[in-house]
Amino acid sequence: MSSRERVLGRVRRALADVPADARPYEEAVARDYLREHGQRSVAETVDLLAENLADYRAIVHRCAEEELPGLLARLLSAHGSRTVVVPPGLPAQWTAAADVTLVQDLAASTAPELDEVDSVVTGCAVAVAETGTIVLDGSPDQGRRRITLVPDHHVCVVRVPDQVVPSVPRALERLDPARPLTWISGPSATSDIELDRVEGVHGPRTLEVVLLGGS
Amino acid sequence: MSGTFVGMPAFPRAAREAVRDTTLRGNLRHATRTIRDKRARAVAELDDWAALREAGKQIKDHTLRHLDRYLVQVEEAVTAAGGTVHWAADADEANEIVARLVEETGESEVVKVKSMATQEIALNEALEARGVHAYETDLAELIVQLGKDRPSHILVPAIHRNRGEIRDIFRSEMSEWGRPAPENLTDTPAELAEAARLHLREKFLRAKVGISGANFVVAETGTLVVVESEGNGRMCLTLPETLISVVGIEKIVPRWQDLEVFLQTLPRSSTAERMNPYTSMWTGTTDEDGPRTFHLVLLDNGRTDTLADEVGRQALRCIRCSACLNVCPVYERAGGHAYGSVYPGPIGAILSPQLRGTGSEIDASLPYASSLCGACYEVCPVAIDIPEVLVHLRERVVQGGPAVRGGNRVVLKPAKGHAAERAAMRAAQWAFTRPGALRAGQRLASRTRRLHPRTLPGPGRAWSGSRDLPAVPAEPFRDWWQRTRGGKDGAK
C-alpha cells in the first residue's frame, strides 16, 4: 500500500464515529464577523492606512501625480542610492528625475547581483488600511519577488484611493491566488529577542510608501 | 544540553530543575508578560473577535470532518499548478523523502524557514546523517542551532535566552558556521539582529534548496501560506531553485476566503501585531519568479491517530500561534524544555501525548502539566478547549482504554504509576457506599487528629510534597449536624 493510501485510509477510519455531515461548506461556517471594522469615508480609510503604515515604521509620503518624479528623486538621493532596480512595467517617468543608474529586473540576474543594488521602486496590487499592509502580486509594475527582498531600501507607490481597501477580507477579494503574493507590513522585523519588536533583519530595512494622488 | 528531546524525564522532574534556574525564570517572566499585554490590546482592536474565533473553529472543524476529500483536493490543485505532492505516514518517511529530494539536486546544504513540522520529525538530524547541512535562518532558530540547544517556545524558540546570552552564543559560535560575529558586538537587540543579517546573507545568496513548512494550505487553489517577520522566509521561499515544504495534514483550509479569518487572528494572537511584517503566498511554481521546482510533503506522523479521538481531535485545529504558552502560569515558571517536546506549553501538553502516544514517561506526565486554570482556552483563536482535552488524557493515562496508534486500534493499559491513586479511589468508593463504616472512620480520624503526620507516607508523599493536608475537624460534620440539628439551636 502506498503512503498516500495509508494516510487517506487512516483519515477515513478515524472519522468513522462522526455522524454523516451532508451540510455543504457554505453552511458549515457562520461568517458573523465583519467585512471591515468601523465606518469610514474614503479619505479616512487612506488616513488610517498612512497611520498604520507609520505605526510599524514605514515612512509615508503623499504626493500628486506630477510631483512623483521629484519626490522619488529626493527619496533615492536622501538614501544615498546610486543603483535602483525597477520592474519592467514601472512608468518610466516616475524615475525620470532621479540621478541613479536603473537596473532592469531580469530573469537572468542573480541574487548576489541584486545584493549590490541600493534600492528598488515598485507599484503595488492593493493596500490594507486596517493593518497597514501593502500587497505585491508580481504584476509588471511590481516585478519578481526577489527585487523587493534583496535590496535594503524599498519605495512602494500606492495609488490612492483606488488601490486602498479597508480590511483583510476586502483585500483577499481583490487578489488572485494564482499569482505569487507578498504581504508587507512595515520593514523587516523580529520579536525573537525577549519578545520585543526590533526592525531590520533580512528584508529591506527601510520601507517608504508613497501615497500617490491622495489629498 | 543535547539537541534532541529523546529520553526526557517526566515533566515534574524536569520542571523542578527548571524553576530553580532564576535566570530562566526571569527571562520567561519578562518575555511572556510583555507579549501578554500587547496581545490583549491587539485583540481588543477588533470588536468582532468572538465571531472570528468561532469562524476559525468552524472552518477547521469542517476541514477535519472532510479531511480525506480536502487532502485529495490539495494534491490535485498543487499538481495542476506545477508542484509535486508526496505523502509521508510518519517522520521517517518524511525525512527519507526530503533527503532523497535534496540528494537529487546534488546540493549538500539547504536553508530552512522556521517550521514546527520539520522540528517535530527531526529533519535536520536526518539530513546531517546523509551529509546535508541544514541552516536555520529564523533568528531564534539560529540562536538555538548555534547554541546546540533545544527550542522552548513555538513562536520564539530561544525565549529562554536573554540578550546577553544571545550575544555570547553569537560571539563564540558564529565563526564555526560561517561569517563570524562582528567585533565588539554588544547585546542591544538591533546589533544582534544585524549580526544575524550579515551571518545569514551569504547563505541565502548561494542557496539552491530551501525547506519550509506552511501555516496554511488552501485546498481549492493549492496555495501555501507562510507567515513570518524577518524576511528569512521570503529568502528561502523565493531565492533557491528548489523548494520543499513539509506540511502537517491539519494545515488545510478549504477556500481562499478562509484566509480572511486566520490572517486576522494569527498575527494578533502570536506576535500581537495587526499584521506580521511578511506573508508569502504561492501556488505551485511561477515562470521566472521563484523556485523552478516545488515539492509538497504531506505529513501524518500521529495526526490521524489524534483525529480518531473524539475529544482530542480538536487539538488539530491549532494554528501554532503560541498565545496559550504566553498566558500559562505553568509555562511561565517551568519553561518550554520541561515539556520534552517541540510543542511546549498547554497546546504541547495535549498535542505531544496524542501525536506520540502516552507510552513514554514524559508523554504520560504531560496531561498533568497544568493547573486547569483555563487561561489557554480563553486566548485560543480557534477555541481549543485545552482543559477538557487535558482531563480526557489524564483519564486515558490512568484508566487506559481504546486508542489508535500508528493507524491501528489498540487498548492501552492503565499506567502503573497510578496504582496508589486507583487503590485510594476504590477505598473511597467502598467507604462512601457504607455509611456505618464511613461514620466510624470519620470519628476515628477526628479523635486521632493530633497524631496525624503533616505529610503522607509512602506513595502519598509526592502528593503532599507540594500541598498541605486538609485539617480534620474535631467533630465529623454529620455528628455536629445531629447534635445541633443543623445549627438551629444556635449551638456550636
XYZ file of C-alpha atoms in Angstrom:
707
model
C 0.000 0.000 0.000
C 1.342 3.446 -0.830
C 1.748 6.072 1.895
C -0.963 8.055 0.157
C -3.476 5.224 0.526
C -2.311 4.562 4.082
C -2.830 8.174 5.196
C -6.180 8.535 3.436
C -7.330 5.193 4.880
C -6.354 6.284 8.382
C -8.265 9.546 7.954
C -11.407 7.690 6.874
C -11.201 5.196 9.730
C -10.527 7.990 12.218
C -13.750 9.706 11.190
C -15.877 6.558 11.241
C -17.551 7.596 14.519
C -18.592 11.016 13.238
C -22.192 11.232 12.050
C -22.516 11.924 8.354
C -22.441 15.630 7.666
C -24.108 16.479 4.414
C -24.022 20.213 5.085
C -22.158 21.952 2.316
C -19.176 24.136 3.130
C -21.307 27.271 2.751
C -23.493 26.278 5.689
C -20.762 24.817 7.883
C -19.170 28.156 8.733
C -21.072 31.043 10.319
C -19.412 34.150 8.984
C -20.778 36.501 11.610
C -17.630 38.589 11.630
C -17.323 41.973 9.973
C -16.149 42.579 6.410
C -14.482 45.736 7.715
C -14.200 47.437 11.080
C -15.925 50.777 11.539
C -17.489 53.253 9.136
C -15.017 55.434 7.281
C -15.049 57.776 4.331
C -12.590 57.050 1.525
C -10.289 59.816 2.761
C -10.443 58.458 6.305
C -9.532 54.991 5.064
C -6.458 56.423 3.339
C -5.567 58.297 6.516
C -5.848 55.070 8.503
C -3.538 53.334 6.033
C -0.960 56.097 6.473
C -1.277 55.954 10.251
C -0.896 52.161 10.466
C 1.985 52.066 7.980
C 3.811 54.624 10.095
C 2.982 52.746 13.296
C 5.053 49.823 12.013
C 7.918 52.106 10.991
C 7.239 52.501 7.300
C 7.997 56.047 6.127
C 4.899 57.514 4.484
C 4.808 60.271 1.856
C 1.919 61.766 -0.073
C 2.060 63.454 -3.430
C 0.144 64.253 -6.595
C 0.957 62.548 -9.914
C 3.096 65.415 -11.256
C 5.113 65.622 -8.032
C 6.088 61.942 -8.047
C 9.304 62.061 -10.148
C 10.683 64.854 -7.970
C 9.735 63.074 -4.762
C 11.284 59.759 -5.874
C 14.451 61.574 -6.906
C 14.667 63.169 -3.446
C 13.994 59.903 -1.593
C 16.626 57.982 -3.562
C 19.156 60.745 -3.197
C 18.489 61.076 0.551
C 19.104 57.362 0.935
C 22.382 57.712 -0.959
C 21.237 55.299 -3.659
C 23.215 55.104 -6.877
C 21.654 51.984 -8.358
C 17.925 51.258 -8.400
C 16.233 48.125 -9.664
C 12.900 48.687 -11.403
C 10.270 46.228 -12.625
C 9.583 46.189 -16.369
C 6.155 47.819 -16.129
C 7.077 50.731 -13.876
C 6.116 54.000 -15.649
C 9.377 55.432 -16.998
C 8.539 58.974 -15.962
C 8.429 58.003 -12.277
C 12.190 57.632 -12.127
C 12.957 60.161 -14.888
C 14.157 62.841 -12.466
C 16.339 60.570 -10.333
C 20.094 60.735 -10.763
C 20.631 56.990 -10.499
C 21.579 54.009 -12.630
C 18.499 51.947 -13.351
C 18.874 48.168 -13.163
C 16.307 46.109 -15.039
C 14.565 43.194 -13.332
C 15.800 40.304 -15.478
C 15.237 36.590 -15.044
C 18.969 36.087 -15.617
C 20.165 38.425 -12.870
C 21.416 36.574 -9.803
C 20.784 37.168 -6.122
C 24.400 38.326 -5.486
C 23.957 40.892 -8.291
C 20.754 42.162 -6.699
C 22.581 42.399 -3.389
C 24.763 45.111 -4.945
C 21.731 47.255 -5.800
C 20.878 50.082 -3.395
C 17.118 50.491 -3.829
C 14.005 49.197 -5.540
C 10.948 51.171 -6.699
C 7.654 49.384 -7.341
C 3.929 49.843 -7.539
C 1.577 47.582 -5.577
C -1.550 45.465 -6.079
C -3.546 46.528 -3.058
C -3.027 48.228 0.300
C -4.905 47.359 3.505
C -5.768 50.291 5.762
C -6.710 48.454 8.965
C -3.413 46.589 9.129
C -1.046 48.993 7.348
C -0.184 46.397 4.717
C 0.852 46.628 1.074
C 0.436 43.566 -1.128
C 2.555 42.806 -4.201
C 1.345 40.294 -6.796
C 4.176 40.224 -9.322
C 2.383 42.391 -11.887
C 4.617 44.231 -14.378
C 4.892 47.319 -12.139
C 5.978 45.142 -9.181
C 8.308 42.587 -10.714
C 9.765 39.362 -9.407
C 9.536 38.746 -5.672
C 13.264 38.908 -5.100
C 13.726 42.501 -6.293
C 11.708 43.784 -3.325
C 13.564 41.480 -0.962
C 17.311 41.647 -1.506
C 17.891 45.441 -1.814
C 17.906 47.204 1.549
C 15.600 50.084 0.548
C 12.110 49.637 -0.927
C 9.996 52.510 -2.209
C 6.438 51.392 -2.949
C 3.956 53.623 -4.732
C 0.285 53.138 -3.835
C -2.375 54.760 -5.993
C -4.944 56.224 -3.635
C -7.744 55.730 -3.213
C -8.100 53.092 -5.998
C -5.668 50.555 -4.566
C -6.670 51.018 -0.931
C -9.113 48.659 0.765
C -10.234 48.941 4.376
C -9.647 45.389 5.595
C -8.071 41.974 5.128
C -11.330 40.392 3.835
C -11.634 43.163 1.235
C -8.020 42.655 0.159
C -8.428 38.907 -0.414
C -11.471 39.598 -2.607
C -9.254 41.626 -4.937
C -6.274 39.274 -5.111
C -5.630 36.389 -7.482
C -4.321 33.309 -5.614
C -2.656 32.004 -8.772
C -0.124 34.865 -8.583
C 2.785 34.815 -6.119
C 1.745 37.243 -3.366
C 3.807 39.098 -0.801
C 2.080 40.955 2.026
C 4.336 43.589 3.561
C 3.590 45.412 6.819
C 6.474 47.679 7.624
C 10.164 46.909 7.239
C 11.623 43.539 8.168
C 11.401 42.990 11.919
C 11.864 40.381 14.601
C 10.415 39.681 18.032
C 12.899 36.922 18.731
C 14.956 38.693 21.360
C 12.928 38.824 24.562
C 9.688 39.049 22.518
C 10.366 42.691 21.831
C 9.994 44.038 18.292
C 13.188 45.228 16.544
C 13.135 46.494 12.960
C 15.689 45.421 10.394
C 16.627 41.823 9.760
C 16.766 40.160 6.334
C 14.270 42.059 4.229
C 14.583 45.752 3.311
C 15.371 47.699 6.464
C 13.841 50.849 5.072
C 10.340 50.801 3.609
C 8.984 54.026 2.141
C 5.412 54.167 0.923
C 4.256 56.916 -1.410
C 0.513 57.534 -1.403
C 0.027 58.840 -4.913
C -2.891 61.107 -5.708
C -4.060 61.472 -2.128
C -5.035 64.907 -0.936
C 22.500 20.291 26.616
C 21.698 17.904 23.823
C 19.802 18.950 20.746
C 17.078 16.326 20.993
C 14.178 15.512 23.229
C 14.797 11.764 23.294
C 14.751 10.224 26.763
C 13.399 13.296 28.506
C 12.467 12.868 32.172
C 8.835 13.265 33.172
C 7.508 16.807 33.418
C 7.549 17.126 37.239
C 11.235 16.263 37.466
C 12.249 18.481 34.547
C 10.091 21.317 35.855
C 11.549 21.097 39.346
C 15.004 21.700 37.930
C 13.808 24.466 35.622
C 12.113 26.513 38.350
C 15.391 26.594 40.298
C 17.045 28.380 37.358
C 16.490 32.010 38.292
C 17.881 33.378 35.004
C 15.463 31.229 33.046
C 12.543 32.292 35.199
C 13.478 35.940 34.837
C 13.791 35.656 31.043
C 10.452 33.907 30.714
C 8.614 36.214 33.072
C 9.851 39.259 31.203
C 9.055 37.912 27.728
C 5.658 36.372 28.418
C 4.369 39.387 30.335
C 5.469 41.771 27.591
C 3.613 39.831 24.923
C 0.564 39.090 27.054
C -0.385 42.736 27.472
C 0.340 43.535 23.840
C -1.826 40.661 22.651
C -4.731 41.811 24.757
C -4.505 45.271 23.171
C -4.236 43.900 19.613
C -7.261 41.662 20.132
C -9.301 44.450 21.717
C -8.952 46.476 18.490
C -11.312 44.044 16.735
C -14.840 44.192 18.104
C -15.788 41.023 16.206
C -13.036 38.887 17.786
C -15.502 36.353 19.208
C -17.094 35.867 15.770
C -13.681 35.488 14.103
C -12.707 32.917 16.728
C -15.908 30.964 16.169
C -15.499 31.074 12.386
C -11.890 29.860 12.705
C -13.053 26.959 14.840
C -15.819 26.043 12.404
C -13.577 26.226 9.344
C -11.055 23.907 10.980
C -13.725 21.510 12.260
C -15.347 21.326 8.854
C -11.989 20.662 7.191
C -11.075 17.928 9.664
C -14.504 16.355 9.202
C -13.855 16.059 5.460
C -10.077 15.814 5.596
C -9.799 12.957 3.109
C -11.626 14.944 0.475
C -9.628 18.119 1.086
C -6.302 16.263 1.049
C -7.084 14.910 -2.391
C -8.167 18.387 -3.498
C -4.849 19.838 -2.292
C -2.972 17.172 -4.208
C -4.866 17.936 -7.404
C -4.545 21.711 -7.113
C -0.819 21.710 -6.250
C -0.074 19.252 -9.040
C -2.077 21.307 -11.545
C -0.064 24.391 -10.539
C 3.243 22.693 -11.286
C 4.149 21.233 -7.880
C 4.798 17.620 -6.872
C 2.964 16.131 -3.888
C 4.440 13.455 -1.597
C 2.745 11.628 1.259
C 4.500 10.667 4.491
C 2.793 8.453 7.073
C 5.455 9.108 9.709
C 8.621 11.046 10.484
C 10.976 8.504 8.934
C 9.112 8.527 5.644
C 9.061 12.318 5.532
C 12.779 12.551 6.292
C 13.559 9.957 3.661
C 11.540 11.826 1.030
C 13.181 15.167 1.810
C 16.706 13.692 1.949
C 16.177 11.997 -1.395
C 14.837 15.191 -2.988
C 17.847 17.150 -1.720
C 20.255 14.476 -2.943
C 18.635 14.590 -6.366
C 19.590 18.269 -6.642
C 23.224 17.365 -5.944
C 23.407 20.001 -3.175
C 24.916 19.434 0.260
C 23.350 22.375 2.075
C 19.863 23.768 2.456
C 18.399 26.905 4.028
C 15.385 26.482 6.264
C 12.439 28.619 7.257
C 11.320 28.031 10.807
C 8.910 25.121 10.715
C 7.366 23.189 13.578
C 6.691 20.165 11.374
C 10.367 19.744 10.445
C 11.350 20.225 14.098
C 8.841 17.559 15.051
C 10.310 14.994 12.643
C 13.933 15.994 13.472
C 14.649 16.668 9.814
C 17.938 18.493 10.420
C 19.432 15.496 12.209
C 18.193 13.142 9.481
C 19.741 15.349 6.769
C 23.005 15.643 8.696
C 23.219 11.833 8.767
C 23.034 11.929 4.967
C 25.737 14.581 4.708
C 23.409 17.538 4.109
C 23.797 20.643 6.300
C 20.554 22.427 7.122
C 20.926 26.072 8.121
C 18.171 27.511 10.280
C 17.512 31.100 9.239
C 14.901 32.326 11.701
C 16.749 34.412 14.304
C 15.520 32.386 17.265
C 16.131 29.075 15.479
C 19.619 30.298 14.630
C 20.254 31.053 18.312
C 19.057 27.547 19.196
C 21.118 25.912 16.446
C 24.308 27.838 17.221
C 23.879 27.183 20.962
C 23.338 23.430 20.370
C 20.207 23.998 22.349
C 16.588 22.881 22.158
C 13.608 25.077 21.249
C 11.460 26.161 24.185
C 8.622 28.107 22.559
C 6.569 27.645 19.403
C 6.987 31.163 18.081
C 10.243 32.215 19.734
C 12.264 29.031 20.252
C 15.021 30.953 22.058
C 12.683 32.701 24.502
C 14.667 31.184 27.358
C 17.719 33.204 26.324
C 18.237 36.858 27.207
C 20.161 39.344 25.091
C 23.418 38.830 26.967
C 23.327 35.079 26.455
C 22.498 35.561 22.758
C 25.497 37.859 22.321
C 27.763 35.275 23.953
C 26.462 32.497 21.670
C 26.940 34.658 18.559
C 30.479 35.612 19.612
C 31.616 32.090 20.294
C 29.710 30.053 17.692
C 29.072 32.056 14.514
C 32.590 31.559 13.175
C 32.069 27.782 13.280
C 29.147 28.048 10.871
C 30.196 30.836 8.524
C 30.701 34.553 8.838
C 31.829 35.366 12.416
C 30.013 37.839 14.650
C 31.208 41.449 14.254
C 33.992 42.599 16.586
C 32.724 44.427 19.677
C 29.221 43.013 19.309
C 27.064 44.403 22.117
C 23.847 42.989 23.484
C 21.450 45.556 22.004
C 18.727 43.709 20.051
C 19.324 45.852 16.937
C 23.010 44.886 16.830
C 22.207 41.235 17.396
C 19.681 41.319 14.537
C 22.317 42.978 12.328
C 24.832 40.255 13.193
C 22.304 37.612 12.142
C 21.597 39.510 8.916
C 25.269 39.550 7.966
C 25.874 35.955 9.020
C 22.971 34.543 7.016
C 23.092 36.718 3.927
C 25.880 34.747 2.253
C 23.906 31.570 2.862
C 20.719 32.982 1.337
C 22.505 34.297 -1.727
C 24.130 30.989 -2.611
C 21.312 28.651 -1.522
C 19.960 26.285 -4.163
C 17.485 24.403 -1.963
C 15.017 25.867 0.524
C 12.953 23.918 3.052
C 9.850 25.309 4.709
C 6.642 24.402 6.433
C 3.409 26.293 5.896
C 0.863 27.994 8.099
C -1.990 27.244 5.716
C -2.679 25.304 2.545
C -5.751 26.342 0.571
C -7.431 23.274 -0.908
C -9.383 24.915 -3.734
C -6.365 26.770 -5.140
C -3.358 24.765 -3.920
C -1.915 27.924 -2.371
C 0.595 27.697 0.500
C 0.950 30.490 3.039
C 3.951 31.291 5.233
C 3.556 33.979 7.871
C 6.804 35.490 9.191
C 8.565 38.637 10.361
C 12.198 38.782 9.413
C 12.278 38.142 5.695
C 14.236 34.925 6.096
C 11.096 33.130 4.971
C 10.893 35.202 1.790
C 14.584 34.491 1.151
C 14.110 30.727 1.472
C 10.859 30.700 -0.485
C 11.997 32.780 -3.452
C 15.784 32.646 -3.983
C 16.504 28.875 -4.200
C 15.847 26.847 -7.334
C 14.145 24.049 -5.421
C 11.622 24.471 -2.623
C 10.478 21.608 -0.392
C 7.596 22.291 2.005
C 6.779 19.805 4.762
C 3.242 20.391 5.971
C 1.066 18.615 8.536
C -2.199 17.387 7.057
C -4.172 19.520 9.524
C -2.926 22.773 7.960
C -5.534 22.725 5.211
C -8.304 25.274 4.855
C -10.938 24.684 2.172
C -11.090 28.029 0.414
C -9.182 31.180 -0.363
C -11.775 33.190 1.546
C -10.946 31.295 4.746
C -7.635 33.128 4.962
C -9.561 36.303 5.827
C -10.246 34.804 9.253
C -6.803 33.436 10.071
C -4.819 36.377 8.680
C -6.679 38.470 11.235
C -6.478 36.122 14.217
C -2.986 34.619 13.822
C -0.765 37.740 13.880
C -2.698 39.318 16.739
C -2.528 36.098 18.766
C 1.125 35.319 18.154
C 3.224 38.479 17.937
C 0.392 40.817 18.982
C 0.647 42.715 15.703
C -2.170 43.915 13.451
C -0.231 42.131 10.747
C 3.137 40.420 10.739
C 5.780 42.093 8.536
C 5.778 39.474 5.754
C 3.304 36.918 4.477
C 4.192 34.865 1.394
C 1.599 33.018 -0.682
C 2.492 30.807 -3.601
C 0.662 28.371 -5.808
C 2.876 25.752 -7.433
C 5.591 27.401 -9.457
C 5.637 30.675 -11.387
C 7.634 31.130 -14.572
C 10.813 33.122 -13.955
C 9.823 34.090 -10.426
C 10.949 31.960 -7.504
C 11.829 28.258 -7.374
C 11.507 26.258 -10.573
C 10.768 23.063 -8.674
C 8.297 22.790 -5.824
C 7.639 19.738 -3.646
C 4.912 19.469 -1.026
C 5.311 16.710 1.572
C 2.025 15.981 3.371
C 2.840 14.693 6.863
C 0.677 12.462 9.068
C 3.020 11.404 11.933
C 0.294 10.823 14.526
C -2.222 13.338 13.237
C -4.699 10.702 12.052
C -4.342 8.968 15.441
C -5.272 12.276 17.034
C -8.144 12.669 14.597
C -9.537 9.323 15.763
C -10.029 10.638 19.306
C -13.440 12.251 19.718
C -12.344 14.647 22.434
C -8.695 15.057 21.488
C -9.141 15.794 17.789
C -9.849 19.466 18.485
C -6.095 19.857 19.102
C -5.690 19.603 15.318
C -7.374 22.997 14.957
C -4.197 24.581 16.356
C -2.639 27.274 14.164
C 0.578 27.394 16.278
C 0.140 30.981 17.454
C 1.545 30.265 20.958
C -0.873 32.587 22.778
C -1.592 29.703 25.178
C 2.073 29.450 26.137
C 2.316 33.135 26.880
C -0.616 33.157 29.311
C 0.117 29.843 31.015
C 1.273 30.126 34.661
C 2.885 26.693 34.463
C 4.789 27.506 31.253
C 5.930 30.845 32.648
C 7.597 29.106 35.568
C 8.742 25.790 34.142
C 9.819 26.980 30.676
C 9.493 25.079 27.444
C 12.208 22.451 27.822
C 10.445 20.680 30.676
C 7.685 19.634 28.263
C 10.159 17.394 26.426
C 8.746 18.178 23.004
C 8.979 20.749 20.231
C 5.432 21.644 21.242
C 5.653 23.041 24.769
C 3.058 24.765 26.926
C -0.644 23.952 27.138
C -1.024 23.019 23.465
C 2.051 20.802 23.727
C 0.609 19.090 26.785
C -2.346 17.922 24.682
C -0.633 17.591 21.304
C 2.553 15.644 22.166
C 0.793 12.813 24.062
C -1.600 12.444 21.141
C 0.954 12.620 18.314
C 3.439 10.369 20.126
C 1.080 8.344 22.344
C 1.206 8.173 26.126
C 3.718 5.328 26.245
C 6.778 7.221 27.486
C 7.250 8.694 30.931
C 7.290 12.257 29.629
C 4.189 11.853 27.450
C 2.213 10.207 30.259
C 3.120 13.099 32.560
C 2.252 15.941 30.168
C -1.534 15.936 30.702
C -0.732 16.770 34.350
C 1.472 19.765 33.457
C -1.393 22.152 34.093
C -3.408 23.677 36.895
C -6.503 23.599 34.624
C -6.951 27.340 35.130
C -8.375 27.707 31.620
C -6.451 30.833 30.540
C -5.212 28.914 27.488
C -8.758 28.172 26.306
C -9.729 31.790 26.743
C -6.971 33.140 24.462
C -7.037 30.346 21.863
C -8.025 31.875 18.494
C -9.588 28.583 17.363
C -11.263 27.854 20.712
C -9.474 24.610 21.586
C -10.804 23.566 24.990
C -7.371 22.596 26.275
C -8.504 21.841 29.864
C -11.151 19.466 28.517
C -8.552 17.556 26.495
C -6.101 17.542 29.422
C -8.671 15.915 31.697
C -9.575 13.453 28.951
C -5.920 12.488 28.504
C -5.410 12.136 32.265
C -8.268 9.672 32.244
C -6.650 7.777 29.407
C -3.322 7.624 31.234
C -4.851 6.393 34.494
C -7.559 4.076 33.185
C -6.154 3.074 29.816
C -8.700 2.053 27.194
C -9.136 2.108 23.424
C -6.974 4.419 21.296
C -5.442 4.492 17.820
C -1.670 4.261 17.396
C 0.019 4.268 14.017
C -3.370 3.818 12.378
C -4.179 0.686 14.404
C -6.804 0.296 17.116
C -5.130 -0.638 20.393
C -6.236 -0.968 24.016
C -3.955 0.964 26.337
C -3.108 -0.491 29.724
C -3.665 1.647 32.795
C -0.468 3.429 33.808
C 1.487 1.698 36.553
C 2.357 4.823 38.490
C -1.264 5.427 39.353
C -1.863 2.238 41.337
C -1.996 4.111 44.651
C -4.483 6.607 43.246
C -6.703 3.820 41.975
C -6.482 1.992 45.336
C -7.413 5.191 47.174
C -10.381 5.766 44.874
C -11.559 2.187 45.335
C -11.292 2.545 49.119
C -13.239 5.807 48.964
C -15.924 4.167 46.869
C -16.193 1.322 49.389
C -16.480 3.727 52.335
C -18.946 6.117 50.719
C -21.354 3.260 49.973
C -21.222 2.070 53.611
C -22.474 4.843 55.949
C -21.641 2.909 59.081
C -18.066 2.379 58.085
C -17.761 5.994 56.933
C -19.049 7.279 60.302
C -16.719 5.047 62.252
C -13.781 6.080 60.111
C -14.556 9.797 60.445
C -14.880 9.552 64.232
C -11.619 7.682 64.451
C -9.931 10.319 62.302
C -11.254 13.157 64.468
C -10.150 11.564 67.734
C -6.674 10.798 66.493
C -6.160 14.116 64.735
C -3.314 15.245 66.974
C -1.366 12.215 65.865
C -1.750 12.875 62.114
C 1.512 13.425 60.203
C 1.997 16.630 58.200
C 2.874 14.716 55.098
C 1.568 11.452 53.750
C 3.745 8.382 53.967
C 4.599 6.009 51.102
C 3.128 6.687 47.667
C 1.187 9.686 49.013
C 4.419 11.560 49.732
C 4.596 13.080 46.266
C 1.084 14.468 46.617
C 1.709 16.083 49.974
C 5.151 17.294 48.875
C 3.572 20.446 47.441
C 0.224 20.540 49.279
C -0.974 20.898 52.866
C -3.026 18.006 54.139
C -6.556 19.172 54.942
C -7.078 19.605 58.669
C -9.501 17.083 60.143
C -12.205 18.779 62.271
C -12.570 17.915 65.938
C -16.043 16.534 65.224
C -17.316 14.972 61.966
C -19.882 17.133 60.171
C -22.632 14.540 60.458
C -22.171 14.231 64.214
C -22.314 18.020 64.518
C -25.489 18.121 62.427
C -27.218 15.525 64.563
C -26.114 17.110 67.813
C -27.152 20.650 66.889
C -29.984 19.820 64.485
C -28.133 21.695 61.744
C -27.225 24.630 63.981
C -30.911 25.567 64.527
C -30.473 25.864 68.277
C -27.709 28.355 67.765
C -25.408 25.782 69.302
C -21.861 25.411 68.053
